CSV table of C-alpha atoms in Angstrom, one decimal:
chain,number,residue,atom,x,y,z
A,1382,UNK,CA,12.3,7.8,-3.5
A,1383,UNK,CA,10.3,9.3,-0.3
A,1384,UNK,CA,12.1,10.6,2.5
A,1385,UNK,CA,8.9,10.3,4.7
A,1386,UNK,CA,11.2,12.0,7.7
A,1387,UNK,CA,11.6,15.1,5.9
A,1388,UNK,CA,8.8,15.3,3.5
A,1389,UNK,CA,10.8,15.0,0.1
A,1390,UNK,CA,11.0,13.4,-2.7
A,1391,UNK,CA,13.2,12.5,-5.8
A,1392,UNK,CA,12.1,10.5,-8.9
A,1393,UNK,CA,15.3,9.0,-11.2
A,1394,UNK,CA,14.5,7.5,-14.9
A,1395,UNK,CA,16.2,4.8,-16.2
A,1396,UNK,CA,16.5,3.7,-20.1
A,1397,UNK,CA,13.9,0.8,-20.5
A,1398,UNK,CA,17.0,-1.5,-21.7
A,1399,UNK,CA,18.3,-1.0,-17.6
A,1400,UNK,CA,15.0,-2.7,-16.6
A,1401,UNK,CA,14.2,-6.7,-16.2
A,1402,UNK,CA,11.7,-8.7,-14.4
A,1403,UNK,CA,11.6,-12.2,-14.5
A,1404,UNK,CA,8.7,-14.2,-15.4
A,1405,UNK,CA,8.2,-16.5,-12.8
A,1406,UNK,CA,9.6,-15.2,-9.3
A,1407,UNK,CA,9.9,-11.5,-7.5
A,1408,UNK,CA,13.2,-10.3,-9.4
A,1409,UNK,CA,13.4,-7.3,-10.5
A,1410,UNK,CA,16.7,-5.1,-11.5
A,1411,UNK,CA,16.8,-1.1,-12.6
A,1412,UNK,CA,20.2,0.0,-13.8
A,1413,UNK,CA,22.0,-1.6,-10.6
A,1414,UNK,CA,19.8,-1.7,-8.0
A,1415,UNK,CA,17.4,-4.9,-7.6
A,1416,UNK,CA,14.7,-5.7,-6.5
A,1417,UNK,CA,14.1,-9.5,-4.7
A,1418,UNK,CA,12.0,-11.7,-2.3
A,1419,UNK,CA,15.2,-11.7,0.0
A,1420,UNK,CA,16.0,-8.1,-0.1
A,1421,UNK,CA,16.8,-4.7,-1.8
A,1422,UNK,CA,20.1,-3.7,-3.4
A,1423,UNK,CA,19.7,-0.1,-4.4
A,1424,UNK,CA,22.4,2.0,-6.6
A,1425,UNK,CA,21.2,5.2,-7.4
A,1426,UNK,CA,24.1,7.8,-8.3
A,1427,UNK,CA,23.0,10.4,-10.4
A,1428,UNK,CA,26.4,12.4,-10.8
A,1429,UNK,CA,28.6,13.6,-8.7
A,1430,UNK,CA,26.6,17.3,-9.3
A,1431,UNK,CA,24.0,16.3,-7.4
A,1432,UNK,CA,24.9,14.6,-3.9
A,1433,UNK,CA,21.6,14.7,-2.6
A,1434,UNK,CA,20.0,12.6,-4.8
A,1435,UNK,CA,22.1,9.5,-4.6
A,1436,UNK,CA,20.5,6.8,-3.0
A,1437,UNK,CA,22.4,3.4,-2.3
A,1438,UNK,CA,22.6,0.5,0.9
A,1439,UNK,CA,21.6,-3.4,1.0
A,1440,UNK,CA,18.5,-4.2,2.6
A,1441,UNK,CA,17.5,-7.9,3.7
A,1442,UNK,CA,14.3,-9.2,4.1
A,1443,UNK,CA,13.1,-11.9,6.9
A,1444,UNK,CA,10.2,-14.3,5.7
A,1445,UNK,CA,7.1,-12.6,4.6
A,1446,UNK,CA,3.2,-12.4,5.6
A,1447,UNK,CA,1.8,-12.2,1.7
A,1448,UNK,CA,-1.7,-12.2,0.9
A,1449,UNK,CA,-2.9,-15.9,0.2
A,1450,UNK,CA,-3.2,-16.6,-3.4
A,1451,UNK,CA,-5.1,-19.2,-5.1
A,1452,UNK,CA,-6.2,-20.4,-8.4
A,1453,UNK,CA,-9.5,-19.0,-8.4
A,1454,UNK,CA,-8.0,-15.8,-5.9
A,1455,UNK,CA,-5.0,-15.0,-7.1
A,1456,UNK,CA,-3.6,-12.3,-4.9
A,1457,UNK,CA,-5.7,-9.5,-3.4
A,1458,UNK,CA,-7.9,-8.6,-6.4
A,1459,UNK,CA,-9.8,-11.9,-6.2
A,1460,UNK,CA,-11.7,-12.9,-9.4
A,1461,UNK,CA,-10.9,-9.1,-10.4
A,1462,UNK,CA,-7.2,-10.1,-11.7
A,1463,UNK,CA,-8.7,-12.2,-14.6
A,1464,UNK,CA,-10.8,-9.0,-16.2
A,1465,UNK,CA,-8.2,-7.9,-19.1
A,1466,UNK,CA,-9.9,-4.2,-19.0
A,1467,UNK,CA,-9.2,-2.7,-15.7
A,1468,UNK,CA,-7.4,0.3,-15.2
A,1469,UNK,CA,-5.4,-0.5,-12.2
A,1470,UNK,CA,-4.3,-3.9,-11.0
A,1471,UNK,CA,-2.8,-3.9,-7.2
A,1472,UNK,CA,-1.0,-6.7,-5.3
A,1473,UNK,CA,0.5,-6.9,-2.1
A,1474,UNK,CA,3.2,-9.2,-1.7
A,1475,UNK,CA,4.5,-9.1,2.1
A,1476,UNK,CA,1.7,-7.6,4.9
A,1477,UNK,CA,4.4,-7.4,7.4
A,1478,UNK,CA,8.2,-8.5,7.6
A,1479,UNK,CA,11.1,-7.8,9.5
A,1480,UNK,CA,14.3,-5.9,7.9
A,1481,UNK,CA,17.8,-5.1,8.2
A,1482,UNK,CA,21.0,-3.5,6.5
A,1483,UNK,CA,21.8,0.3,5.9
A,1484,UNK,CA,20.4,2.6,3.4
A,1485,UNK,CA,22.3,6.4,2.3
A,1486,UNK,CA,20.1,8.9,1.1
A,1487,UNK,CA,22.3,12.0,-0.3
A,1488,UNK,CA,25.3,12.1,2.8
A,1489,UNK,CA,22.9,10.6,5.2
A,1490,UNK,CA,23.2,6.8,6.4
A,1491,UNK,CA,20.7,5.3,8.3
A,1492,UNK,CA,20.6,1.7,9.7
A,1493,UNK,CA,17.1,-0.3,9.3
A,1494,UNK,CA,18.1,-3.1,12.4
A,1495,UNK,CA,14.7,-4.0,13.7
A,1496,UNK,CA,12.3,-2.2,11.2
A,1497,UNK,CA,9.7,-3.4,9.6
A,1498,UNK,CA,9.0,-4.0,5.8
A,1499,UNK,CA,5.7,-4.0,3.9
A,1500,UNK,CA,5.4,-4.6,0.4
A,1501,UNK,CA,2.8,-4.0,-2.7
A,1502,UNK,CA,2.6,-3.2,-6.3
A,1503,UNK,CA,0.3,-1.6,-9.0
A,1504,UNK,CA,0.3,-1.7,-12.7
A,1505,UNK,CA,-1.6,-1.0,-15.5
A,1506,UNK,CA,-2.9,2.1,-17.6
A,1507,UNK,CA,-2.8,4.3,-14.3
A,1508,UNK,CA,-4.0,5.0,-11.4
A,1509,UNK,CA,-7.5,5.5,-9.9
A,1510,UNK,CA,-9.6,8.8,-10.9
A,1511,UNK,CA,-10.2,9.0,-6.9
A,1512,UNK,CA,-8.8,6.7,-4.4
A,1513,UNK,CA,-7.9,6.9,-0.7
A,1514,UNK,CA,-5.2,4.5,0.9
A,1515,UNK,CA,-3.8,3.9,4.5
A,1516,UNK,CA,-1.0,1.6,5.6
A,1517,UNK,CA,1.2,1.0,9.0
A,1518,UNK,CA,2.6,-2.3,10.6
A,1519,UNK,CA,4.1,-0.2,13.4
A,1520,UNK,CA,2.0,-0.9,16.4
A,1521,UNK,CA,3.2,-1.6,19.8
A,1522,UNK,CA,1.9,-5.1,19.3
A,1523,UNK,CA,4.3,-7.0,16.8
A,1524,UNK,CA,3.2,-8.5,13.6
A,1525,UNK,CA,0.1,-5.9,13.5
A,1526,UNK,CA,-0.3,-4.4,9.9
A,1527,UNK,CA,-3.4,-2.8,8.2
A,1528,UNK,CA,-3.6,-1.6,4.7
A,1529,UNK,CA,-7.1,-0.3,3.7
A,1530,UNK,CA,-7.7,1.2,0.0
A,1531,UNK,CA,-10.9,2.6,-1.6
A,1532,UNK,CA,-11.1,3.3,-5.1
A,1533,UNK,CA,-13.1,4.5,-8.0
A,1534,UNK,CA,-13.2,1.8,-10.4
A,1535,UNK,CA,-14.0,2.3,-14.0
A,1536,UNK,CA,-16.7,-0.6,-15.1
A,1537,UNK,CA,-18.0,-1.0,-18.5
A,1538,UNK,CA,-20.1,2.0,-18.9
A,1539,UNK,CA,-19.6,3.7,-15.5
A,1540,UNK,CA,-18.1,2.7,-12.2
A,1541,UNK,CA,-18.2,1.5,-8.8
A,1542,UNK,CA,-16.6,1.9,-5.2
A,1543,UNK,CA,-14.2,-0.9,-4.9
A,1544,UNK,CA,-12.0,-1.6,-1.3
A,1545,UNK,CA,-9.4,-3.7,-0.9
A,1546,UNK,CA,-8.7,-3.9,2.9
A,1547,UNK,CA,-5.8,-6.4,5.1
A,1548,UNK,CA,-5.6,-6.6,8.3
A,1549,UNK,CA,-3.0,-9.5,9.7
A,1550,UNK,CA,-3.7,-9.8,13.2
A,1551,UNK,CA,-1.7,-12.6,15.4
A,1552,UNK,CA,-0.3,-14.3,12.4
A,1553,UNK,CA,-3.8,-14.5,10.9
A,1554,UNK,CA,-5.2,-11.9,8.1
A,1555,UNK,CA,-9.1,-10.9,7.8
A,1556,UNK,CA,-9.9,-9.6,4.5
A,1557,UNK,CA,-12.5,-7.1,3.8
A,1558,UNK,CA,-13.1,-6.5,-0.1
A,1559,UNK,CA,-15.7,-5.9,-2.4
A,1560,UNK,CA,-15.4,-9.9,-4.1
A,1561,UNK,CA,-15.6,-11.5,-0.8
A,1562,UNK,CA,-19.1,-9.6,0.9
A,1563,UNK,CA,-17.9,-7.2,2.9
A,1564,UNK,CA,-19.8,-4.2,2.9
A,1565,UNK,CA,-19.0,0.0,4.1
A,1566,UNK,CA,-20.8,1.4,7.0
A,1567,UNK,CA,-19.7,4.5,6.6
A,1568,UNK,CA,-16.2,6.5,4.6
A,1569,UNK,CA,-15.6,10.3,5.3
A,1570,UNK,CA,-12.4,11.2,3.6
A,1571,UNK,CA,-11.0,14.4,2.3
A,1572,UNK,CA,-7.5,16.2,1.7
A,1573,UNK,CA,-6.2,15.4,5.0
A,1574,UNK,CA,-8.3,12.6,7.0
A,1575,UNK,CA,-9.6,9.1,6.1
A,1576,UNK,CA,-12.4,7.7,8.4
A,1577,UNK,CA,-13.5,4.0,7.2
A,1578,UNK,CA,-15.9,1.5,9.1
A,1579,UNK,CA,-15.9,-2.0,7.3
A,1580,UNK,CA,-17.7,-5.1,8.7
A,1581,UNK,CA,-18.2,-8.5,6.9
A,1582,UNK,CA,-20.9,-11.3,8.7
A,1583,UNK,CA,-18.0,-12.1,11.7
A,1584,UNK,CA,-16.0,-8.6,11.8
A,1585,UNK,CA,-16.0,-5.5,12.1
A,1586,UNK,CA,-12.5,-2.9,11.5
A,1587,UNK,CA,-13.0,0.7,12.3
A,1588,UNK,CA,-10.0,2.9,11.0
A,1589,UNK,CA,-9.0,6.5,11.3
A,1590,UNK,CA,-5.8,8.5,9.9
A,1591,UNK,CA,-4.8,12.0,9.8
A,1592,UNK,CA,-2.6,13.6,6.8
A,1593,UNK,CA,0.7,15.2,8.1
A,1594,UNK,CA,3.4,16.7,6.0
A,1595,UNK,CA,4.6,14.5,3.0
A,1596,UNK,CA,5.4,15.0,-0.9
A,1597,UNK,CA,4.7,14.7,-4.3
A,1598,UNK,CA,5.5,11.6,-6.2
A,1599,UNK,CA,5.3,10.2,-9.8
A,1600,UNK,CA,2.5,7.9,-10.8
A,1601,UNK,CA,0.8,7.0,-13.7
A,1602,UNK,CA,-1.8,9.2,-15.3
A,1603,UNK,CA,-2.8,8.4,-18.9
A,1604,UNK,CA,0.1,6.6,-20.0
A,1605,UNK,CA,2.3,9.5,-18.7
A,1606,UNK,CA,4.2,9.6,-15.2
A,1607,UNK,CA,2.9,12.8,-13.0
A,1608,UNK,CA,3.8,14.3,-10.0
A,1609,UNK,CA,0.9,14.1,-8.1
A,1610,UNK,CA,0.3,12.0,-5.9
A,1611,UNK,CA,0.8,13.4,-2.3
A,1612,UNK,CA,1.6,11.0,0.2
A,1613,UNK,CA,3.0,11.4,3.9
A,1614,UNK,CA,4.7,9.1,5.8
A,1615,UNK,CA,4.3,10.6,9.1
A,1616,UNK,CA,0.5,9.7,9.8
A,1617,UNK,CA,-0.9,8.3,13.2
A,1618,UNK,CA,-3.6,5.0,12.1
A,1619,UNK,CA,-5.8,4.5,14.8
A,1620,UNK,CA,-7.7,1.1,14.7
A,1621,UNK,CA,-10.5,-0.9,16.3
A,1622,UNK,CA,-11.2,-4.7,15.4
A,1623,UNK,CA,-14.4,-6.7,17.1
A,1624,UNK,CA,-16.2,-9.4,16.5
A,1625,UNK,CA,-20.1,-8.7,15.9
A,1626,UNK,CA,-21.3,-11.4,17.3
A,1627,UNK,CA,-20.8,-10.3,21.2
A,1628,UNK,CA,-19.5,-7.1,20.5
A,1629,UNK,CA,-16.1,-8.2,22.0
A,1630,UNK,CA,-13.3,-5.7,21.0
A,1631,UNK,CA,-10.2,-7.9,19.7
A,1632,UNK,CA,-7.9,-5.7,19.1
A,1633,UNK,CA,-7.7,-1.5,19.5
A,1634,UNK,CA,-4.5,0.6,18.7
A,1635,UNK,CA,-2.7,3.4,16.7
A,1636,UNK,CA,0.2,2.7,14.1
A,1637,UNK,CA,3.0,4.5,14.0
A,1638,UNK,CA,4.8,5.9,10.4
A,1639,UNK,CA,2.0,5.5,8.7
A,1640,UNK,CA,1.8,6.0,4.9
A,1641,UNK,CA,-1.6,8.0,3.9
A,1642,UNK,CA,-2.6,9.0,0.1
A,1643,UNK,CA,-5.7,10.7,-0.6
A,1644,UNK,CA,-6.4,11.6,-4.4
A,1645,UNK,CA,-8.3,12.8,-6.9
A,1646,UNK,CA,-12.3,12.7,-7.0
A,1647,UNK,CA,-13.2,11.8,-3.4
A,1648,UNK,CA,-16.7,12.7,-3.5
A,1649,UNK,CA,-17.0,9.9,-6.5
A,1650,UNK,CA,-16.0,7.2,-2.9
A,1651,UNK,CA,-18.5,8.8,-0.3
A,1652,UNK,CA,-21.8,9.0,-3.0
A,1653,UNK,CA,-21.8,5.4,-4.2
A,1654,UNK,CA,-23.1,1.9,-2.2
């Protein structure tokens, strides 16, 4: 759990008998709280000791903007989700989606009326040995969102630079990814900034997000879960979106609350085509 507001975090295990997903739909349920395509029931009280890491409130979603899948594409990794050997597998179920309800964090309730949800997911062995990722759908336009990932990705007997970047614009989402063509004009990206030009043949998305406060959270590393991944959600994404063809800027702005994680071997994402 990230309290993005005041840059902490708290991570709660559960016995693996208090966890079920179904097969077939987006259903998932830890200990009492679950997890659904229609919203989020969360029920997190770990004693009465410790107030401030209880966590509970209902959360409803409205209709989502996935990611199109296919047969051939299913879901954002493309032709990628049919290799049995990669390290990481990402999806992202809902770009952009309104939200309502209440949520309590320790003696805090807060009321998310006219937010904005965004949803994704990750499994596998663990994460990335360097990866960079920036996400907002809080722009002063409505239904804006942009997430944009780069990533070391382990390939038979070395690796290559892999991006996975959405950007749903007017009810309509370009894709810029490795599978489809697109190609990097340029990444700088250290401990606390994340510069990205992408273009495909019709498009091209300029990006640009500054680290600010944050925590540590739990991810996977070697079969293990490690706090170590720092991530703020307090970040400023600045965007730029034109069309090549006549130069013809079709969309410039910044996103508020954004979510920014830069990790591990970042020189491994700048020194590779």
């Amino acid at each position: 759990v990230l309290d993005g507001a005041a840059g902490e975090s708290t991570y709660h295990r559960f016995p693996l008998s208090e966890f079920h997903a179904d097969n077939d739909i987006f259903d998932v349920s830890i200990g009492n709280s679950r997890f659904s395509r229609s919203g989020i029931t969360l029920d997190i009280r770990p004693g009465d000791t410790d107030q401030k890491q209880r966590v509970f409130g209902t959360i409803h979603f409205e209709p989502w903007q996935g990611w199109p899948v296919t047969l051939s594409r299913p879901g954002v990794m493309g032709p990628y989700s049919f290799i049995p050997f990669m390290e990481c597998n990402h999806g992202i179920l809902s770009m952009d989606h309104a939200i309502e309800g209440t949520l309590s964090v320790g003696k805090t309730k807060t009321s998310m009326m006219g937010g904005r949800g965004y949803i994704e997911k990750d499994w596998g062995r663990g994460f990335p040995r360097g990866y960079v990722w920036a996400q907002s759908n809080h722009f002063a336009e409505k239904g804006v969102s942009i997430s944009a990932s780069v990533a070391r990705i382990p390939w038979l007997t070395g690796a290559f630079r892999g991006y996975l970047i959405g950007f749903l614009l007017r009810g309509k989402l370009y894709r810029f990814t490795t599978y489809l063509g697109a190609s990097i004009e340029y990444i700088e990206v250290d401990k606390n900034k994340y510069r990205l030009g992408v273009r495909d043949r019709k498009y091209r998305l300029q990006l640009s997000a500054r680290r600010t406060g944050g925590a540590l959270l739990h991810a996977p590393y070697d079969k293990q879960m490690v706090a170590r991944v720092a991530e703020t959600m307090n970040s400023t994404i600045r965007l730029r979106f034109e069309r090549i063809e006549d130069g013809k800027i079709l969309f410039e702005g910044h996103g508020e609350h954004g979510c920014l994680e830069v990790q591990g071997d970042l020189d491994s994402l700048m020194n590779q085509g």
